[in-house]
Structures are given as structure tokens and as C-alpha cells.
Coordinates of C-alpha atoms and ligand atoms in Angstrom, one line a residue:
X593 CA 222.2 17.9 -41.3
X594 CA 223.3 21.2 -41.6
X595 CA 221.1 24.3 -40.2
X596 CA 221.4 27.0 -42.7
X597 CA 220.8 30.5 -40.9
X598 CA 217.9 32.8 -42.4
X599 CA 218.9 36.9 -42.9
X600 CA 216.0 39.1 -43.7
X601 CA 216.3 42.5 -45.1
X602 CA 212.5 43.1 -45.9
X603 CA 212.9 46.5 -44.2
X604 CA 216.1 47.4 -45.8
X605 CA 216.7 46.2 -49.5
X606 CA 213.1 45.4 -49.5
X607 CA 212.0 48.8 -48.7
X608 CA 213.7 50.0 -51.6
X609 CA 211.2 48.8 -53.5
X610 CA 209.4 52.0 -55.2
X611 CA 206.2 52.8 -53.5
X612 CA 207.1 50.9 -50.1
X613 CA 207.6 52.9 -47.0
X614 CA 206.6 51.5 -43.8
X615 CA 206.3 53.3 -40.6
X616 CA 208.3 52.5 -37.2
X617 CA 205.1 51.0 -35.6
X618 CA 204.7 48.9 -38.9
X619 CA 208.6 47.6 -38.9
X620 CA 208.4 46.8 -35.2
X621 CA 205.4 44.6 -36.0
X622 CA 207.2 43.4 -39.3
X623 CA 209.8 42.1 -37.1
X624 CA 208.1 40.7 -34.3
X625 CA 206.2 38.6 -36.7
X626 CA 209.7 37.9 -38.7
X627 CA 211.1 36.2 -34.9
X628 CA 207.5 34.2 -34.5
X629 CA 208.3 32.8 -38.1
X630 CA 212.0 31.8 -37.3
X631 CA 214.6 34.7 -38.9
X632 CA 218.2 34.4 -36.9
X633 CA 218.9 38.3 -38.2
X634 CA 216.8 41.1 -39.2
X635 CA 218.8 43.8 -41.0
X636 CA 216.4 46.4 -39.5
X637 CA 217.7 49.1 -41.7
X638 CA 220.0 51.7 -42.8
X639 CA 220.5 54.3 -39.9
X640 CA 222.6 56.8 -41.0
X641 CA 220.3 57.2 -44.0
X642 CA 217.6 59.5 -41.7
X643 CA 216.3 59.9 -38.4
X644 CA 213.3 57.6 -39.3
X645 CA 215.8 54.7 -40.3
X646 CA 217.4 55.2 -37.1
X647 CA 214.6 55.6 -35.1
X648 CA 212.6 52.2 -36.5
X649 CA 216.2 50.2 -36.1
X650 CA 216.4 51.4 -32.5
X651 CA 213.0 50.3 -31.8
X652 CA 213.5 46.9 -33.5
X653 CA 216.5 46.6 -31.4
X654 CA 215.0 47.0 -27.9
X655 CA 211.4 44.9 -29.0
X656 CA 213.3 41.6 -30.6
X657 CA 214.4 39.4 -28.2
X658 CA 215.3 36.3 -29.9
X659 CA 216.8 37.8 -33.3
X660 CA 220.3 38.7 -34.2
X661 CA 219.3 42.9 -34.9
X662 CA 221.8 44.6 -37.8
X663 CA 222.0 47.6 -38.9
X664 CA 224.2 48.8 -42.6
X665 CA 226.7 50.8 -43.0
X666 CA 229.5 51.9 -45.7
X667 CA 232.7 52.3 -44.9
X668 CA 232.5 55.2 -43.4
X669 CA 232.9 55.9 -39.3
X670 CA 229.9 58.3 -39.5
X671 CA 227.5 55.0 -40.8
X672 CA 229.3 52.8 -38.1
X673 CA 228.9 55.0 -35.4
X674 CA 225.4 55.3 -36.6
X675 CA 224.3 51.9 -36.4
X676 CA 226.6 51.6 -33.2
X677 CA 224.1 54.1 -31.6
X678 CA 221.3 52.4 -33.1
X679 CA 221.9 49.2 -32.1
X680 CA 223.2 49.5 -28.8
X681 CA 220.3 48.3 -27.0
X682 CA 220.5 44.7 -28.8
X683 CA 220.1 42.1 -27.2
X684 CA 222.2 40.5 -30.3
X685 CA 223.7 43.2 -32.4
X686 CA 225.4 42.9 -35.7
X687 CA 226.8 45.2 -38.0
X688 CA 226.7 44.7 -42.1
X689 CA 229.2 46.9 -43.4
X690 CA 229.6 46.7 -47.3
X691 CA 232.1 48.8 -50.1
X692 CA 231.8 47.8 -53.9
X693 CA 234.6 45.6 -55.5
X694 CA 233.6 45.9 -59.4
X695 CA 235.8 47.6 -61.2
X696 CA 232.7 49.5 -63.1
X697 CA 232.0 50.2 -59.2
X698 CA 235.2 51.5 -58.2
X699 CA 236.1 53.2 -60.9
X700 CA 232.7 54.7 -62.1
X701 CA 230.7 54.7 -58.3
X702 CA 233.7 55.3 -55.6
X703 CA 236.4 56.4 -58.1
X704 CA 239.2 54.4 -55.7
X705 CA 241.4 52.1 -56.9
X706 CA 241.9 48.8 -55.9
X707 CA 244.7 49.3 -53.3
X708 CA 242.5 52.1 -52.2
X709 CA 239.6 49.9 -51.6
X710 CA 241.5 47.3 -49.7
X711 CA 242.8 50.1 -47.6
X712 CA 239.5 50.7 -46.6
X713 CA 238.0 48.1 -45.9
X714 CA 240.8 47.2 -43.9
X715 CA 240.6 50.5 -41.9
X716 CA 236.4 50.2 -41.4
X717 CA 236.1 46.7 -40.8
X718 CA 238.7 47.0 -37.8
X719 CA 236.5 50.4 -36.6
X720 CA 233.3 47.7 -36.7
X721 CA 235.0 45.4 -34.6
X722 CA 236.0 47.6 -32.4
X723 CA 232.2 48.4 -31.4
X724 CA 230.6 45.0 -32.5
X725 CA 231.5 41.5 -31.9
X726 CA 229.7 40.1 -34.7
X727 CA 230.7 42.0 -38.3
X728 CA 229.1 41.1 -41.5
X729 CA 231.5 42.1 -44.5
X730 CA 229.4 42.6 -48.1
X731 CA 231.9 43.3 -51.4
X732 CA 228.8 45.1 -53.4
X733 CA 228.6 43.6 -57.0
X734 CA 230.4 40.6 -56.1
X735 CA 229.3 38.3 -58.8
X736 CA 230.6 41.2 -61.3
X737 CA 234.2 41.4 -58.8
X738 CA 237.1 39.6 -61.0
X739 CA 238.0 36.4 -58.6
X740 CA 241.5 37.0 -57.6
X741 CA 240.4 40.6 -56.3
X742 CA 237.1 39.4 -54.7
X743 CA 239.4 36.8 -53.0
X744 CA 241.8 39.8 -51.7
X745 CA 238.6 41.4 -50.0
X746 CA 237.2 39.2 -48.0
X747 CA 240.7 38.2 -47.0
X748 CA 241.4 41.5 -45.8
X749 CA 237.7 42.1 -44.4
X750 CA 238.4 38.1 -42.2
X751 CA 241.7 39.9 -41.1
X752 CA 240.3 42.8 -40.2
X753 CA 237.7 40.9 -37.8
X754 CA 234.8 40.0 -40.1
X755 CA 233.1 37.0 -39.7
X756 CA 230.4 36.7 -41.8
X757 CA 231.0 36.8 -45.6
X758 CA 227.9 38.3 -47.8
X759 CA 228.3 37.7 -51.1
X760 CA 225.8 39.9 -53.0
X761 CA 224.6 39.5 -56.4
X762 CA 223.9 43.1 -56.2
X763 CA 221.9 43.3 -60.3
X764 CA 221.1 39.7 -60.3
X765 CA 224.0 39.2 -62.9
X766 CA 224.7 35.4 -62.1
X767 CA 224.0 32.1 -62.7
X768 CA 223.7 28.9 -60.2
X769 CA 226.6 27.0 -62.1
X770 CA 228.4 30.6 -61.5
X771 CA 227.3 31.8 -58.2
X772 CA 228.3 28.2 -56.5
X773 CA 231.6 28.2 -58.0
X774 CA 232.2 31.6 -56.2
X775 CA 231.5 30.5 -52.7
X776 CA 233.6 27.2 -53.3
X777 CA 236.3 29.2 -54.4
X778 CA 236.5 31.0 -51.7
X779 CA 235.8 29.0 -48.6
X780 CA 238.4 26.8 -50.3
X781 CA 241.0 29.7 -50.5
X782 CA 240.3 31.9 -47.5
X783 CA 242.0 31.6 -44.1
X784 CA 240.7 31.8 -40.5
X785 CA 241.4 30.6 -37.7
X786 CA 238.0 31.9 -36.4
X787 CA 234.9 29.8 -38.1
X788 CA 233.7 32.3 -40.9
X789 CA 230.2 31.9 -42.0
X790 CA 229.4 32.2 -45.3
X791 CA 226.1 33.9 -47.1
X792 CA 224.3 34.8 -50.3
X793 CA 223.0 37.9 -51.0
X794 CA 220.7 37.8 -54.3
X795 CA 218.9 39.9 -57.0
X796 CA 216.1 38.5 -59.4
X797 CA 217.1 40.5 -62.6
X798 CA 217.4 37.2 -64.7
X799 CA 214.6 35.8 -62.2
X800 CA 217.1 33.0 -60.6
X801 CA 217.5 34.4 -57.4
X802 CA 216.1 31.6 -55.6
X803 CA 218.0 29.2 -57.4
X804 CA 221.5 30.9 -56.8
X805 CA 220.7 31.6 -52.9
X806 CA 220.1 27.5 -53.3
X807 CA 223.7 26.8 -55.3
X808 CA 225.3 28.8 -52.4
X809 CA 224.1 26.5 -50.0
X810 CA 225.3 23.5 -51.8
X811 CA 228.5 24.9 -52.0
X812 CA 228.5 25.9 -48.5
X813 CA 227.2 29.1 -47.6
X814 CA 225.4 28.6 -44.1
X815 CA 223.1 31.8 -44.1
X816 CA 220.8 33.2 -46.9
X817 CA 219.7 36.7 -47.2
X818 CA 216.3 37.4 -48.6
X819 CA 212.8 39.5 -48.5
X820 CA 209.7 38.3 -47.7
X821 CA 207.5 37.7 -51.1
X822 CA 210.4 38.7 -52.7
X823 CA 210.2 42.3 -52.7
X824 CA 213.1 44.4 -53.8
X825 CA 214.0 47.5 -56.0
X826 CA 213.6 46.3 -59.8
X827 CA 212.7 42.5 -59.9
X828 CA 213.2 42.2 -56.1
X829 CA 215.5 40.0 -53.4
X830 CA 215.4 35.9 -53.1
X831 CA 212.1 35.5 -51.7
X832 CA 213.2 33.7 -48.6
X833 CA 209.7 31.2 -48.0
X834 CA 210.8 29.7 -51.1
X835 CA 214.5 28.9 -50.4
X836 CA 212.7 27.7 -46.5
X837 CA 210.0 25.5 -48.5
X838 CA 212.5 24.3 -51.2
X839 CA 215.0 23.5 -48.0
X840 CA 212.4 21.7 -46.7
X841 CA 210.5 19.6 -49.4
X842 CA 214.1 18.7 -51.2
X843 CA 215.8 17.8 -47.4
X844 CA 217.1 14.7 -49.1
X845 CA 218.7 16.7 -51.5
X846 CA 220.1 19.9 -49.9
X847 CA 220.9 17.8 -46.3
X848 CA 220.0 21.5 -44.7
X849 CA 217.3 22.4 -42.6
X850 CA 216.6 25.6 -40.6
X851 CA 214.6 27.2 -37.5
X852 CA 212.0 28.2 -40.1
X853 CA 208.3 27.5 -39.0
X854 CA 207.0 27.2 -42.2
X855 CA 203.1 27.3 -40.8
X856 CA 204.0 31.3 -40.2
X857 CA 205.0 31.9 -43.7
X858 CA 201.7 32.7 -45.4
X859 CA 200.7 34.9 -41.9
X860 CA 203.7 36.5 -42.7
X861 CA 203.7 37.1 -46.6
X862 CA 200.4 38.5 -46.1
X863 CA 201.5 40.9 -43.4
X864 CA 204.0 42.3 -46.2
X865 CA 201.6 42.6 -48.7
X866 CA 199.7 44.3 -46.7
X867 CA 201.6 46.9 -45.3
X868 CA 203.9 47.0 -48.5
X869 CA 200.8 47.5 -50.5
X870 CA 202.6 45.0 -52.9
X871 CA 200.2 42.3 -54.1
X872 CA 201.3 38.5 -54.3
X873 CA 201.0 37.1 -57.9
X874 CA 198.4 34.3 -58.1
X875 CA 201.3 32.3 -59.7
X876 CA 203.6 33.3 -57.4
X877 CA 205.8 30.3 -55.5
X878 CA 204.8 28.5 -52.1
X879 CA 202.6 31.4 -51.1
X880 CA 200.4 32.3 -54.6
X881 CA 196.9 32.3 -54.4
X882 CA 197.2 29.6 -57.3
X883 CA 199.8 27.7 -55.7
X884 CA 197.1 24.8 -54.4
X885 CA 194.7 25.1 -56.9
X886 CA 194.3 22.1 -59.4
X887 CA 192.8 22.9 -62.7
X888 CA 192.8 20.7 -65.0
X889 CA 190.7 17.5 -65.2
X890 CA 193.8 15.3 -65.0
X891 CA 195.3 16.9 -62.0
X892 CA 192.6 17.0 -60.0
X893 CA 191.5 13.2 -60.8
X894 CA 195.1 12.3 -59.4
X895 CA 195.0 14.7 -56.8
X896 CA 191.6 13.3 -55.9
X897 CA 192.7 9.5 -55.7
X898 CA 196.3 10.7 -53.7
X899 CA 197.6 14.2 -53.2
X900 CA 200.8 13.4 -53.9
X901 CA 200.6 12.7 -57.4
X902 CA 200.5 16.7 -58.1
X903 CA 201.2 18.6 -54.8
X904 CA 204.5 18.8 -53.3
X905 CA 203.9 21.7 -51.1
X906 CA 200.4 21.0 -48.7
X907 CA 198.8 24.2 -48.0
X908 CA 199.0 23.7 -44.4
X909 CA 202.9 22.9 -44.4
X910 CA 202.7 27.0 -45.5
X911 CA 199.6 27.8 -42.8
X912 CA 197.3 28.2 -45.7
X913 CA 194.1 27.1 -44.3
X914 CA 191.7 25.0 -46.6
X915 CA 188.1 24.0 -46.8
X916 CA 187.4 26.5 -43.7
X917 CA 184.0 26.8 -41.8
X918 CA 183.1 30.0 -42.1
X919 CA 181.8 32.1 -39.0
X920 CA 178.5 33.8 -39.9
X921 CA 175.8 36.4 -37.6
X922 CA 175.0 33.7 -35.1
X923 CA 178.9 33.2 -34.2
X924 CA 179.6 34.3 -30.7
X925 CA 182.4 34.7 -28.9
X926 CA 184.0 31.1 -28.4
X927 CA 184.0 30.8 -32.0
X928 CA 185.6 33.8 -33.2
X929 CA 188.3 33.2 -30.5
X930 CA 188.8 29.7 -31.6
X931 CA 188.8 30.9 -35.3
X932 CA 191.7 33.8 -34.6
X933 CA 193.9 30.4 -33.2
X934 CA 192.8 28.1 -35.9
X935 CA 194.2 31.2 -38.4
X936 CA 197.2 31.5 -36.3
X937 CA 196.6 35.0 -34.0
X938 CA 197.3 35.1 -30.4
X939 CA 195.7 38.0 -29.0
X940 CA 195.2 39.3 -25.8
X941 CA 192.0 39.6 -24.1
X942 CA 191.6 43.5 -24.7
X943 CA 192.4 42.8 -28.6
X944 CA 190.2 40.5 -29.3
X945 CA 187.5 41.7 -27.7
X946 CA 188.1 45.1 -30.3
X947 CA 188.3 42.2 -33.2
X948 CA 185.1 40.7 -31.9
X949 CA 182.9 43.7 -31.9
X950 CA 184.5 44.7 -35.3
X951 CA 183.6 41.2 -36.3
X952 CA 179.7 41.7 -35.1
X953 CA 179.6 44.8 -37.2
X954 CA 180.8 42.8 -40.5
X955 CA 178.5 39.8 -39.6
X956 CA 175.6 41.7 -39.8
X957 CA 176.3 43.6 -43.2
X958 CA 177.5 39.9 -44.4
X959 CA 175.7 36.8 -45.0
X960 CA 179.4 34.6 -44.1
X961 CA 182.2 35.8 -42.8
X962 CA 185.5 33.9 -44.8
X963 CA 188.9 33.5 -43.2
X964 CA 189.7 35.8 -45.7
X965 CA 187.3 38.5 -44.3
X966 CA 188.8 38.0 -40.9
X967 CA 192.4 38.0 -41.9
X968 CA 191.5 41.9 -43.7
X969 CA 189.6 42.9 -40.7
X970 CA 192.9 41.9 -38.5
X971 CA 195.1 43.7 -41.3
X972 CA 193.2 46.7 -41.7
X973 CA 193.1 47.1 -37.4
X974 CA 196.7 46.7 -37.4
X975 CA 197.2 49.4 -40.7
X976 CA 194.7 51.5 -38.7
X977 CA 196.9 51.5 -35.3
X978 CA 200.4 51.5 -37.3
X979 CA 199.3 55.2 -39.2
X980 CA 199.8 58.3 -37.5
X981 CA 196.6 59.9 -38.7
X982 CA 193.3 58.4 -38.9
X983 CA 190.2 58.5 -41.0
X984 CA 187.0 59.4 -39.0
X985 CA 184.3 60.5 -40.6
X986 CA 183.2 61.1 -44.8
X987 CA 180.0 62.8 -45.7
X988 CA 179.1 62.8 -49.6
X989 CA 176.5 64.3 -51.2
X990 CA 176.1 62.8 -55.1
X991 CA 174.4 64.2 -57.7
X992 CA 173.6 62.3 -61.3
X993 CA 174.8 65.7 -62.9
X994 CA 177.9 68.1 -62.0
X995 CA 179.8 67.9 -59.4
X996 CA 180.0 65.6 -56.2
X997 CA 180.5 66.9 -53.0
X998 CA 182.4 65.3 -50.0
X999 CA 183.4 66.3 -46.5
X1000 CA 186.7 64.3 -44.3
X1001 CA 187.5 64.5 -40.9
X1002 CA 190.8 63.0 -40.3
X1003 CA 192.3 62.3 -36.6
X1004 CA 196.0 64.0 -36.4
X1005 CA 198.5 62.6 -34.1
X1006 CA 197.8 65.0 -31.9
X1007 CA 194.4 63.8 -31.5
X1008 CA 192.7 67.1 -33.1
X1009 CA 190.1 66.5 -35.4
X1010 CA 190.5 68.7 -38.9
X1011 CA 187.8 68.6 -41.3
X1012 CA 187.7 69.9 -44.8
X1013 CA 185.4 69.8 -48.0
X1014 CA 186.0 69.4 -51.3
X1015 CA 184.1 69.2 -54.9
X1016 CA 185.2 66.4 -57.6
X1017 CA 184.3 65.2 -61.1
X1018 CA 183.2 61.8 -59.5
X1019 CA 182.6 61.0 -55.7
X1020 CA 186.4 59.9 -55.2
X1021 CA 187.8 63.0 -56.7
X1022 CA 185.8 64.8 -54.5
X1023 CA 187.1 62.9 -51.4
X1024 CA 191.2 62.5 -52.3
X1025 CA 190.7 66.4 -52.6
X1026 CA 189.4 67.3 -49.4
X1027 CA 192.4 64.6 -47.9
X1028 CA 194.5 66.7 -49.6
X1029 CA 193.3 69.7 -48.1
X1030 CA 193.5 68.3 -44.5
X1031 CA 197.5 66.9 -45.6
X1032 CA 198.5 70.4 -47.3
X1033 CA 199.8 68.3 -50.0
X1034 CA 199.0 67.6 -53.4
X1035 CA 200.5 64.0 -54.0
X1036 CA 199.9 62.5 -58.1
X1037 CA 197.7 59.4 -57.6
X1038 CA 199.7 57.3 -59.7
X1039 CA 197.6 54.0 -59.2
X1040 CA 194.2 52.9 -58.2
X1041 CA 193.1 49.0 -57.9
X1042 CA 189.8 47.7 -56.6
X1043 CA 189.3 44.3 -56.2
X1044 CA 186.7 42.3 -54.2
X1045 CA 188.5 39.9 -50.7
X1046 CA 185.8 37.2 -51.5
X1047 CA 183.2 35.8 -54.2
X1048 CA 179.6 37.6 -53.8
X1049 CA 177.7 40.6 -53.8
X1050 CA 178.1 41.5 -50.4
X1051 CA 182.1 41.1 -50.4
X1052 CA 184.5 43.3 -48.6
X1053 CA 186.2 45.8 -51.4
X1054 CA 190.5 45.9 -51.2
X1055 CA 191.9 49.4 -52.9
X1056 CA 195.1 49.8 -53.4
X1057 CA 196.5 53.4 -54.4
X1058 CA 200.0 54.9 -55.4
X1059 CA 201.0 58.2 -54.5
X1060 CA 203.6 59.9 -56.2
X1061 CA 205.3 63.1 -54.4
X1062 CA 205.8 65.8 -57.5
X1063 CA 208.5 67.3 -55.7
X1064 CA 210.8 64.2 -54.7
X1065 CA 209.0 61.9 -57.3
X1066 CA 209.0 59.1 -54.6
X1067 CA 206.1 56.3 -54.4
X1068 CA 204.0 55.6 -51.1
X1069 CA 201.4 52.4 -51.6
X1070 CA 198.5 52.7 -49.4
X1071 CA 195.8 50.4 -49.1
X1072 CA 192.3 49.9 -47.6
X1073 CA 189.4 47.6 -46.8
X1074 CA 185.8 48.2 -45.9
X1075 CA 182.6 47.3 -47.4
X1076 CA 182.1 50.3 -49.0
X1077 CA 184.1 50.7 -51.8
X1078 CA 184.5 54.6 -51.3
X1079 CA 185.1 54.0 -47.8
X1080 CA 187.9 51.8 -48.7
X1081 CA 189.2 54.1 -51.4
X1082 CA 189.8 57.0 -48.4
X1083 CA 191.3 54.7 -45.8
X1084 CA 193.9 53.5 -48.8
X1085 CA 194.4 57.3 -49.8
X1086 CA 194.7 58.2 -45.7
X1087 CA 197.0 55.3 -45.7
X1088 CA 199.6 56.5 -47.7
X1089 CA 198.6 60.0 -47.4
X1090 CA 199.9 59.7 -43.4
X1091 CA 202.9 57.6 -44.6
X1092 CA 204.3 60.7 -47.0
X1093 CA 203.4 63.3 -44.0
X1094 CA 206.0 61.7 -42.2
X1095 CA 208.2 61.1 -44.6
X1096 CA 208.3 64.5 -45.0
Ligands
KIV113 O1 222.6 44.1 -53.2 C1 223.5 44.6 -52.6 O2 224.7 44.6 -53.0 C2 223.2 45.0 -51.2 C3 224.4 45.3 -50.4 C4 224.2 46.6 -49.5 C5 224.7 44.2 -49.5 O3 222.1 45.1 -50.8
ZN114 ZN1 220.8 43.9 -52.2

């Protein structure tokens, strides 16, 4: 059986998603929870692109003890010097180093010509090995590189000390049949004396990323690179807990497994969409809130006499807990603990004792408390302690006629309270303007969603808000949970309000 290595770049080509920014207390937790699931190398980010990108890859690099840590870089000394700097508290550093090899790319993008792009490759991929032992060679727009030429590249990156060989499908361009045929091609045609490991790097433009990350591996790449839901600029990255589930559910076919544990994967898709403020399509794969529901009459007769005449994929092979107890006023201590287990939370004692009174508060306002409930009231606490600045306080007054009042006080990171009043057409108007006033910024709310976390009158209320910067014209999701909707329409706006303060 082979064990196919799993590369996430969630907080690198997944944070170019538009709208998605996260924070370096939000990566490090992102990639603590990407080593509980099983990832062999986070690509932590990019960290000559700012001092934030640098900052959240050095702190992924001292927190993760079990993951491979990488950074990117072009080819150019500054970048590897960069991510050198970054990285050098690894416990297990890589480097990802990547030049285009298109010839719309070089001629359009880098305006080098060939020769002059084998040159350099040449030249940076020796500079990378001269400061890491493990290099990671990308030719950008390889599925769009003309074969002879794409062969030349990786030859001269494996020369020049690479060992790992990304093949990225940088505008989801390719096709299974396609994408397989490359990687045969050229792990039949390259040589090594060193072992090279081979991986695929894909784009859902034509919506088949999953399947080509799959064709690689059956043509022998050994590592697959991917986001978490799938998130990505345009239509996103492989979304890697499909290519784990698929590995696992067709292991007769594929003859791969991997150090995936899948009962992680719908703690940690949640996680994303929380903090990316991008929502999980009910239809999506593996993780979609559809994924285990049977609807027709048919189906769920089968289902009913044997699972397996309609489900391939048990919800808790994916830790998607089913048919759950819920907790309720009367719950004390033992059972919340032993719920925050059964849903797959270790905390320690001083945590959950925070969770437990939070939970006391909601049980008394709610008549059951879901899983769902306490899997927001976990996700909003860790939102809350990831954001530099902190909702404290709203006051509204509302009139039927005219203008509503409102009055913020927001918690700065220096722990000073600032307070500020502001009139609106409508009560959340009123309180996005005094925000405002306490950010000095004027941000374009772009998007507003409300939706209700459970069934009922008395459910918890999820908003999710875009902000647009009118000066950059960059995206920040925020998002927010309480069981007032206004409430939960200012902690979304403070949300991503503190997210483009320190952007900047
Ligand atoms: O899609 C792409 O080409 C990339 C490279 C930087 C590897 O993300
Ligand atoms: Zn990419």
C-alpha cells in the first residue's frame, strides 16, 4: 500500500480567496488543528509578501511540532532569504520555490526566455539548497508548459537539489486523462539518483480538481496539495478531505492510504468556515450539510433495511455526529465535559470551565442546547480570542419613526475602552456606524447573511458580513454568533472590522 503524503496550503493559495484574511492567532490555531487531523506539510505562507505573512509563518514554525512547515518563494534570493528567516525555527522546514514555464507566462508574465528561465531556476534552486535540505520545485502553469520544456525544468530544478516536484495546474486548465499522462511522463523520463517525490498541485476552474489530484496519484505522484473545503482564489484548490475520503472509501482501487484521521475532518472544515467566513455548500462533498441526508422515499427505505445500499461515506467516518442527545438547563458539568469529548474538543481545565459558564448562560435563554449550538459557542470563543479588538458593550435606543440610535464600546489591543455613538436609517446602520467611528474607517459592507444555527424560535442567529476597503478594494469576511440577531450582526462587523485594522 502506498502512503500518499497530504500538503495543505489553506493559509497560502487558500487565503487568496477574496474576502479571506486570517490573523496570526487564527493561522496558528488553523495549523495546530491541520497536525491533529494528519497534514505532513503546511505551506504556512508567503513571507516575503509582508511582515504579517512572515510573522504568522514564524509562529507556525515554532508552535508545529509534528508537521513539515514551508514557506514560498520565487526565484528570487530576497523570497528565499525570507522564508529562510522565517522558517528557521522549524522543527521540519521546507522551502517551495516556484517560476512559470508557459510560454504565455514567460513571455507575457516574466518576459524571459526559455534559456533564461532554466538559468534561473538553476541559479535559485541551488541558493534553496544551500539553506534547506528539503526544496520543493513548482513550474507555475504546468499543465499549460509544452512537455519537452516542462521536462527540461524539473530536470534542471532535480540537478539543482530539488526534491519534491509540484506540478501545478495553476487555472485548472486540465483534464484527468491529461494531468496523469504528465506525471507518468515525467517520472518515466527524469533522472535521480536521490528518490524525488512527486505532487499535484490543482485548480477547480473546470470543477475536476479532485479528480486530477486523484489521476496523479495513480500515475504516481506520492503527495497532493490542497485547501481545506476547497477554498481558493476563483473556483478554489482540490479540497483535500475529498481526495483523503475518496483514498479511503476506493482503497481497493487507488492501493494508497495516508496519515489522515478522517474523524478530524468535519472539526476541521468547520474551523475554516468559520474563520474564512466561507460557508460550506449543503451539496458540497464528504463534508455538506446534505452529504448524509436521504430524501427520497426510495433511499431512505434502502437505507432503512441496510445503510449501504445508499451511503458510502458514514457520517462518523468524517466525525459528523448523528442522532445526538442534546444537553439542556439541567446539564451540569460532567455532561458538558463529556459532550466537548464526544464532539471531539480536548480542553484544559481553565477552558472549559470559560465554555461551561458560557454554556449556562445559553441554557437558560434556550430550551435545548444542539451540538450545533455548542460547536458556535466554541467557534465564536475562539473568533473572540483570535481578534485583536473586542466588542463590549451596545446600547440602542429604537424608535418606530426616524432614526435609530446606537452606542459601541469596543476593547483595543491595548485594553482601552473607546466608545462612540452613532444614528442610522435602521438599528444596524446605526451600529456599523458608530464601529466605524471607533475603527476611523469607512469600509463598503459588501455582503450581509443571516441565517438561524438550528430549527426553532429561540435559535442562535449566524451573520456573515463582507467588507470591502474603497481604497485597496480588498475583501475581509467577518462573522458572528449570538442570540440576538443585532448582537451578532456587531460581533460579525467587529470581526472583520479588527481583521482590516491590521491589515492596514
Ligand atoms: O497554482 C499555482 O501555480 C501555485 C504555485 C505558486 C505553486 O499556487
Ligand atoms: Zn495554486
Amino acid at each position: 500500500m502506498r502512503k500518499i503524503q497530504f500538503f495543505d496550503t489553506t493559509l497560502r493559495d487558500g487565503e487568496q480567496t477574496p474576502g479571506v484574511n486570517f490573523n496570526t492567532k487564527e493561522k496558528v490555531q488553523i495549523a495546530l488543528q491541520l497536525e491533529k487531523w494528519g497534514i505532513d506539510t503546511i505551506e504556512a505562507g508567503f513571507p516575503i509578501a509582508s511582515p504579517g505573512d512572515f510573522e504568522a509563518v514564524s509562529a507556525i514554525a515554532k508552535a508545529c511540532q509534528k508537521m513539515t512547515v514551508a514557506g514560498l518563494a520565487r526565484c528570487q534570493k530576497k523570497d528565499i532569504d525570507a522564508a529562510y528567516e522565517a522558517l528557521k525555527e522549524a522543527k521540519y522546514p521546507q522551502i517551495h520555490v516556484f517560476l512559470a514555464t508557459s510560454p504565455v507566462h514567460m513571455e507575457y508574465k516574466l518576459k524571459m526566455t526559455p534559456d533564461e528561465v532554466l538559468a534561473s531556476i538553476k541559479e535559485h534552486v541551488t541558493y534553496a539548497k544551500s539553506k534547506f535540505e528539503k526544496v520543493q520545485f513548482s513550474p507555475e502553469d504546468a499543465t499549460r508548459t509544452e512537455k519537452d520544456f516542462l521536462l527540461k525544468a524539473v530536470q534542471t530544478a532535480i540537478d539543482a537539489g530539488a526534491t519534491i516536484i509540484n506540478i501545478p495546474d495553476t487555472v485548472g486548465y486540465t483534464n484527468p486523462t491529461e494531468y496523469g499522462a504528465i506525471f507518468k511522463f515525467l517520472i518515466e523520463n527524469i533522472q535521480s539518483k536521490t528518490e524525488i517525490t512527486f505532487s499535484s498541485h490543482c485548480h477547480d476552474d473546470l470543477g475536476m480538481a479532485t479528480a486530477n489530484a486523484l489521476a496523479a496519484i495513480e500515475n504516481g505522484a506520492n503527495r497532493v496539495e490542497g485547501t481545506v473545503n476547497g477554498i481558493g482564489e476563483r473556483a478554489g484548490n482540490t479540497a483535500l478531505e475529498e481526495v483523503a475520503v475518496a483514498l479511503h472509501i476506493r482503497q481497493n482501487y487507488y492501493q494508497a492510504t495516508s496519515q489522515i484521521d478522517l474523524s478530524e475532518t468535519k472539526c476541521t472544515s468547520d474551523l475554516i468556515a468559520r474563520l474564512s467566513g466561507i460557508k460550506v455548500p449543503k451539496n458540497k462533498a464528504v463534508i455538506g450539510g446534505n452529504a448524509f441526508s436521504h430524501e427520497s422515499g426510495i433511499h431512505q427505505d434502502g437505507v432503512l433495511k441496510n445503510p449501504e445500499t445508499y451511503e458510502i461515506i458514514t457520517p462518523q467516518l468524517v466525525g459528523v455526529k448523528t442522532n445526538a442527545l442534546p444537553l439542556g438547563k439541567l446539564s451540569g458539568r460532567h455532561a458538558f465535559t463529556n459532550k466537548l469529548e464526544e464532539l471531539g474538543y480536548h480542553f484544559d481545565e481553565a477552558e472549559r470551565n470559560l465554555l461551561f459558564k458560557k454554556f449556562k448562560v445559553l441554557a437558560d435563554k434556550k430550551k435545548q442546547v444542539t451540538d450545533q449550538d455548542i460547536q458556535a459557542l466554541i467557534a465564536d470563543k475562539q473568533t473572540r480570542e483570535a481578534d485583536l479588538y473586542q466588542l463590549s458593550a451596545i446600547q440602542l435606543q429604537y424608535v418606530s419613526n426616524g432614526y435609530q440610535a446606537a452606542v459601541v464600546s469596543i476593547t483595543t489591543p491595548e485594553q482601552e475602552i473607546k466608545t462612540s455613538s452613532a444614528i442610522g436609517d435602521g438599528s444596524i446602520q446605526a451600529i456599523y456606524n458608530a464601529i466605524d467611528d471607533v475603527f476611523e474607517q469607512k469600509p463598503i459592507l459588501t455582503n450581509y447573511e443571516i441565517q438561524a444555527l438550528t430549527s426553532g424560535e429561540d435559535a442562535q442567529a449566524e451573520v456573515r458580513v463582507t467588507l470591502t476597503n474603497p481604497q485597496t478594494d480588498t475583501q475581509i469576511n467577518g462573522i458572528g454568533v449570538d442570540f440576538d440577531v443585532l448582537k451578532a450582526s456587531a460581533k460579525a462587523y467587529v470581526h472583520a472590522s479588527s481583521s482590516m485594522k491590521e491589515r492596514g
